[in-house]
Coordinates of C-alpha atoms and ligand atoms in Angstrom, one line a residue:
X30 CA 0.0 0.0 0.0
X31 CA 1.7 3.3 -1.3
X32 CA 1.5 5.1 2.3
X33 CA 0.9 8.3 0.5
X34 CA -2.3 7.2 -0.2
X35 CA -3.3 6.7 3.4
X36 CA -1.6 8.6 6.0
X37 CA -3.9 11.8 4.5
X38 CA -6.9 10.0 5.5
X39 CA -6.1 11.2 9.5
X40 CA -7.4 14.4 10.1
X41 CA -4.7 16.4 10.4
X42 CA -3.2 17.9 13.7
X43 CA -6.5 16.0 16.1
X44 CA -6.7 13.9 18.4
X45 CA -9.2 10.9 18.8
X46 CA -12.4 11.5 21.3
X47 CA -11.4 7.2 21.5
X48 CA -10.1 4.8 20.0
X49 CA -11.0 1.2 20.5
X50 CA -10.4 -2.2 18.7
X51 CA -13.5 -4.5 18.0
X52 CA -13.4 -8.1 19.3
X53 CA -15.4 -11.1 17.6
X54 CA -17.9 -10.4 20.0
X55 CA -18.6 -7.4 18.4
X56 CA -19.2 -8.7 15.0
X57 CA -22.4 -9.8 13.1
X58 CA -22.8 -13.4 11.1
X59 CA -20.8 -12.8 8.5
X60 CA -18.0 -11.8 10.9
X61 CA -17.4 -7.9 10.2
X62 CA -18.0 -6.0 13.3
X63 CA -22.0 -5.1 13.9
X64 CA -23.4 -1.5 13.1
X65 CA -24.5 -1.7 16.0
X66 CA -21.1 -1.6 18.1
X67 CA -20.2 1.3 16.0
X68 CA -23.2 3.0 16.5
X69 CA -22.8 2.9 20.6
X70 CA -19.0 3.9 19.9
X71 CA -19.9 6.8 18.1
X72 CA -22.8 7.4 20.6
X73 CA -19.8 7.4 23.3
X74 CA -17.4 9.7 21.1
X75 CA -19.7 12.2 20.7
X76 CA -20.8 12.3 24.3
X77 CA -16.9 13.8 25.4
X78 CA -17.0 16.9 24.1
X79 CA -20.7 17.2 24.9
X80 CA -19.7 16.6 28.5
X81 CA -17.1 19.0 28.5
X82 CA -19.0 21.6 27.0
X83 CA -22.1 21.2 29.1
X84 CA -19.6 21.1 32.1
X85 CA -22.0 17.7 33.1
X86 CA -24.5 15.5 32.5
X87 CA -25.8 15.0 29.2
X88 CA -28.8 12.9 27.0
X89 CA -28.6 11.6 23.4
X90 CA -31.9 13.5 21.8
X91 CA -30.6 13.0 18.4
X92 CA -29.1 10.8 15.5
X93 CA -29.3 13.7 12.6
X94 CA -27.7 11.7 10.2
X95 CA -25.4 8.3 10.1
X96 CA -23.5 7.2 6.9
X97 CA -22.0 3.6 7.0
X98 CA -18.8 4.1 4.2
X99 CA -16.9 1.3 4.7
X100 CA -17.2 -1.8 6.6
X101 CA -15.6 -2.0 10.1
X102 CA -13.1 -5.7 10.8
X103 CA -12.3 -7.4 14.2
X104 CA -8.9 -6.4 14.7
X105 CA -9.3 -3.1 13.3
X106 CA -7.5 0.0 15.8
X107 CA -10.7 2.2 14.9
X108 CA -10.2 5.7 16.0
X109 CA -13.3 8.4 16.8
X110 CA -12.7 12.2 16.1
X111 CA -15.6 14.3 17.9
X112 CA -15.8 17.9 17.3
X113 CA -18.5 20.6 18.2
X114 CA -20.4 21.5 14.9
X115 CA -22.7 24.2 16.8
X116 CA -24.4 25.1 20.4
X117 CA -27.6 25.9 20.7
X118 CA -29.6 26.9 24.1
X119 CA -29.3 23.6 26.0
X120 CA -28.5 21.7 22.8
X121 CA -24.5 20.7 21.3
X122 CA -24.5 19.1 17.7
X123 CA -21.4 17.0 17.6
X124 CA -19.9 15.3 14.3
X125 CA -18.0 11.8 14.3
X126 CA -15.4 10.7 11.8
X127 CA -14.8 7.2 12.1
X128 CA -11.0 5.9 10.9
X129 CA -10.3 2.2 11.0
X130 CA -6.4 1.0 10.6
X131 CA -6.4 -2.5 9.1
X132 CA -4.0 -4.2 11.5
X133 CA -4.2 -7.5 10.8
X134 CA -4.1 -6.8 7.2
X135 CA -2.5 -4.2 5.3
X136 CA -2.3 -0.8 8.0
X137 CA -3.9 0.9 5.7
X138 CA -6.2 3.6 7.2
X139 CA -9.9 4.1 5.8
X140 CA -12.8 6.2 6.6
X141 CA -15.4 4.3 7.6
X142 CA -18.2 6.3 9.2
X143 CA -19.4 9.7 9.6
X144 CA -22.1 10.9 11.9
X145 CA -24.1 13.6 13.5
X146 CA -25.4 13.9 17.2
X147 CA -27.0 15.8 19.0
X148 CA -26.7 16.3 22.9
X149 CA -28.7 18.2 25.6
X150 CA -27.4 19.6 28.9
X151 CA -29.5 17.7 31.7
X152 CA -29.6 18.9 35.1
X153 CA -30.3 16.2 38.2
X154 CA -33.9 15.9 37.1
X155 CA -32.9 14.9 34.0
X156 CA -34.5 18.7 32.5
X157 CA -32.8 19.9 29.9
X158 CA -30.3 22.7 31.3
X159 CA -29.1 25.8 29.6
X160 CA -25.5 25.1 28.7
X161 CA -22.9 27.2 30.8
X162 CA -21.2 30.8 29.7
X163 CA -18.0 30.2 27.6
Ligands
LIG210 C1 -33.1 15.0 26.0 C2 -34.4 15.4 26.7 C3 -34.1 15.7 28.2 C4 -34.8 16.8 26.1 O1 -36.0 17.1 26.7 P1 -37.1 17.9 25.8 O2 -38.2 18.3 26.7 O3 -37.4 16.9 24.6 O4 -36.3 19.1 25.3 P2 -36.7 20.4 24.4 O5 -37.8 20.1 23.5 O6 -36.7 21.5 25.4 O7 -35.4 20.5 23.5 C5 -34.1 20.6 24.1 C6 -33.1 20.9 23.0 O8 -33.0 19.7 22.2 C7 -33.2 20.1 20.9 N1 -33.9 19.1 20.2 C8 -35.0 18.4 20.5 N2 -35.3 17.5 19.6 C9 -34.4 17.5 18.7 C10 -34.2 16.8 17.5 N3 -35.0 15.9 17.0 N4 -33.1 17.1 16.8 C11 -32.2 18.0 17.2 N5 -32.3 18.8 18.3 C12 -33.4 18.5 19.0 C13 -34.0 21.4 20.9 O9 -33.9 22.1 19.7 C14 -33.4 22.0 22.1 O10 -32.2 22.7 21.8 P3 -31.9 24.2 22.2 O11 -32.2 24.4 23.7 O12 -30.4 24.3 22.0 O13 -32.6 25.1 21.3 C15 -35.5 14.4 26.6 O14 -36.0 14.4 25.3 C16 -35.1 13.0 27.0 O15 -34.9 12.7 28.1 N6 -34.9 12.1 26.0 C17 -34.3 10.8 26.2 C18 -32.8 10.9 26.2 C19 -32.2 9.5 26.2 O16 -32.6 8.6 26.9 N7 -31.2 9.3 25.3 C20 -30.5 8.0 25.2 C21 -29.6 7.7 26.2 S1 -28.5 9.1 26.6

C-alpha cells in the first residue's frame, strides 16, 4: 500500500475523542464487526466533548444523520474524532469521523463512518439545562 495514499486519510493535527479495537464479540454473522457496536461507539465519542461543554450531564436526543462508508473488521484499531459542529440553548451538535487502521491486514487507514449527534445539557432531574457561559 503506497503510504501516500493513506496517511492523508487522518485528520490532520486532532486527536481521537477514542479509540478502541472491536473483538469477535462485536461482529455480526458474517464476521465484520455489527453496526450496531459502531453505532454505541460513536454514541460514546460524541458524548466527550458534549460533557465537556455542558460542564456535566448529558442525553442523546438526536441521530441527525449516520453514513456507513466502509465496513468496520475485528482487529481493526478504529479511531473516533468528535468535534462541536454548533451550540444551541441547551442543545450541542457533535460530528464523528470514524478511521479504522487495518492491523491485521495491510495498516492501511480508511474512513469508515461519519455521523451527526446531537446532545442536551441535563440537570439532576434529568430537564434539559441551559449550557454554561463560555
Ligand atoms: C433529552 C431530553 C431531556 C430533552 O428534553 P425535551 O423536553 O425533549 O427538550 P426540548 O424540547 O426543550 O429540547 C431541548 C433541546 O434539544 C433540541 N432538540 C429536541 N429535539 C431535537 C431533534 N429531534 N433534533 C435536534 N435537536 C433537538 C431542541 O432544539 C433544544 O435545543 P436548544 O435548547 O439548544 O434550542 C428528553 O427528550 C429526553 O430525556 N430524551 C431521552 C434521552 C435518552 O434517553 N437518550 C438516550 C440515552 S443518553
Amino acid at each position: 500500500m503506497n503510504q501516500a495514499n493513506v496517511l492523508p486519510c487522518l485528520p490532520p493535527g486532532k486527536n481521537p475523542a477514542l479509540r478502541v479495537v472491536p473483538m469477535p464479540a462485536d461482529a455480526n454473522v458474517h464476521g465484520d464487526v455489527f453496526g450496531g457496536w459502531i453505532m454505541a461507539q460513536v454514541d460514546i465519542a460524541g458524548s466527550i466533548p458534549a460533557v465537556e461543554r455542558a460542564q456535566g450531564r448529558v442525553a442523546t436526543v438526536a441521530v441527525n444523520s449516520f453514513l456507513f462508508k466502509h465496513p468496520v473488521f475485528v482487529g481493526d484499531l478504529v479511531s473516533f474524532y468528535a468535534d462541536i459542529e454548533k451550540t444551541g440553548r441547551t442543545s450541542i451538535t457533535v460530528s464523528v469521523e470514524v478511521y479504522a487502521q487495518r492491523m491485521r491486514q495491510s495498516n492501511e487507514i480508511v474512513k469508515v463512518t461519519e455521523a451527526t449527534l446531537t446532545y442536551v445539557a441535563t440537570d439532576d432531574a434529568r430537564q434539559p439545562r441551559v449550557l454554561p457561559a463560555l
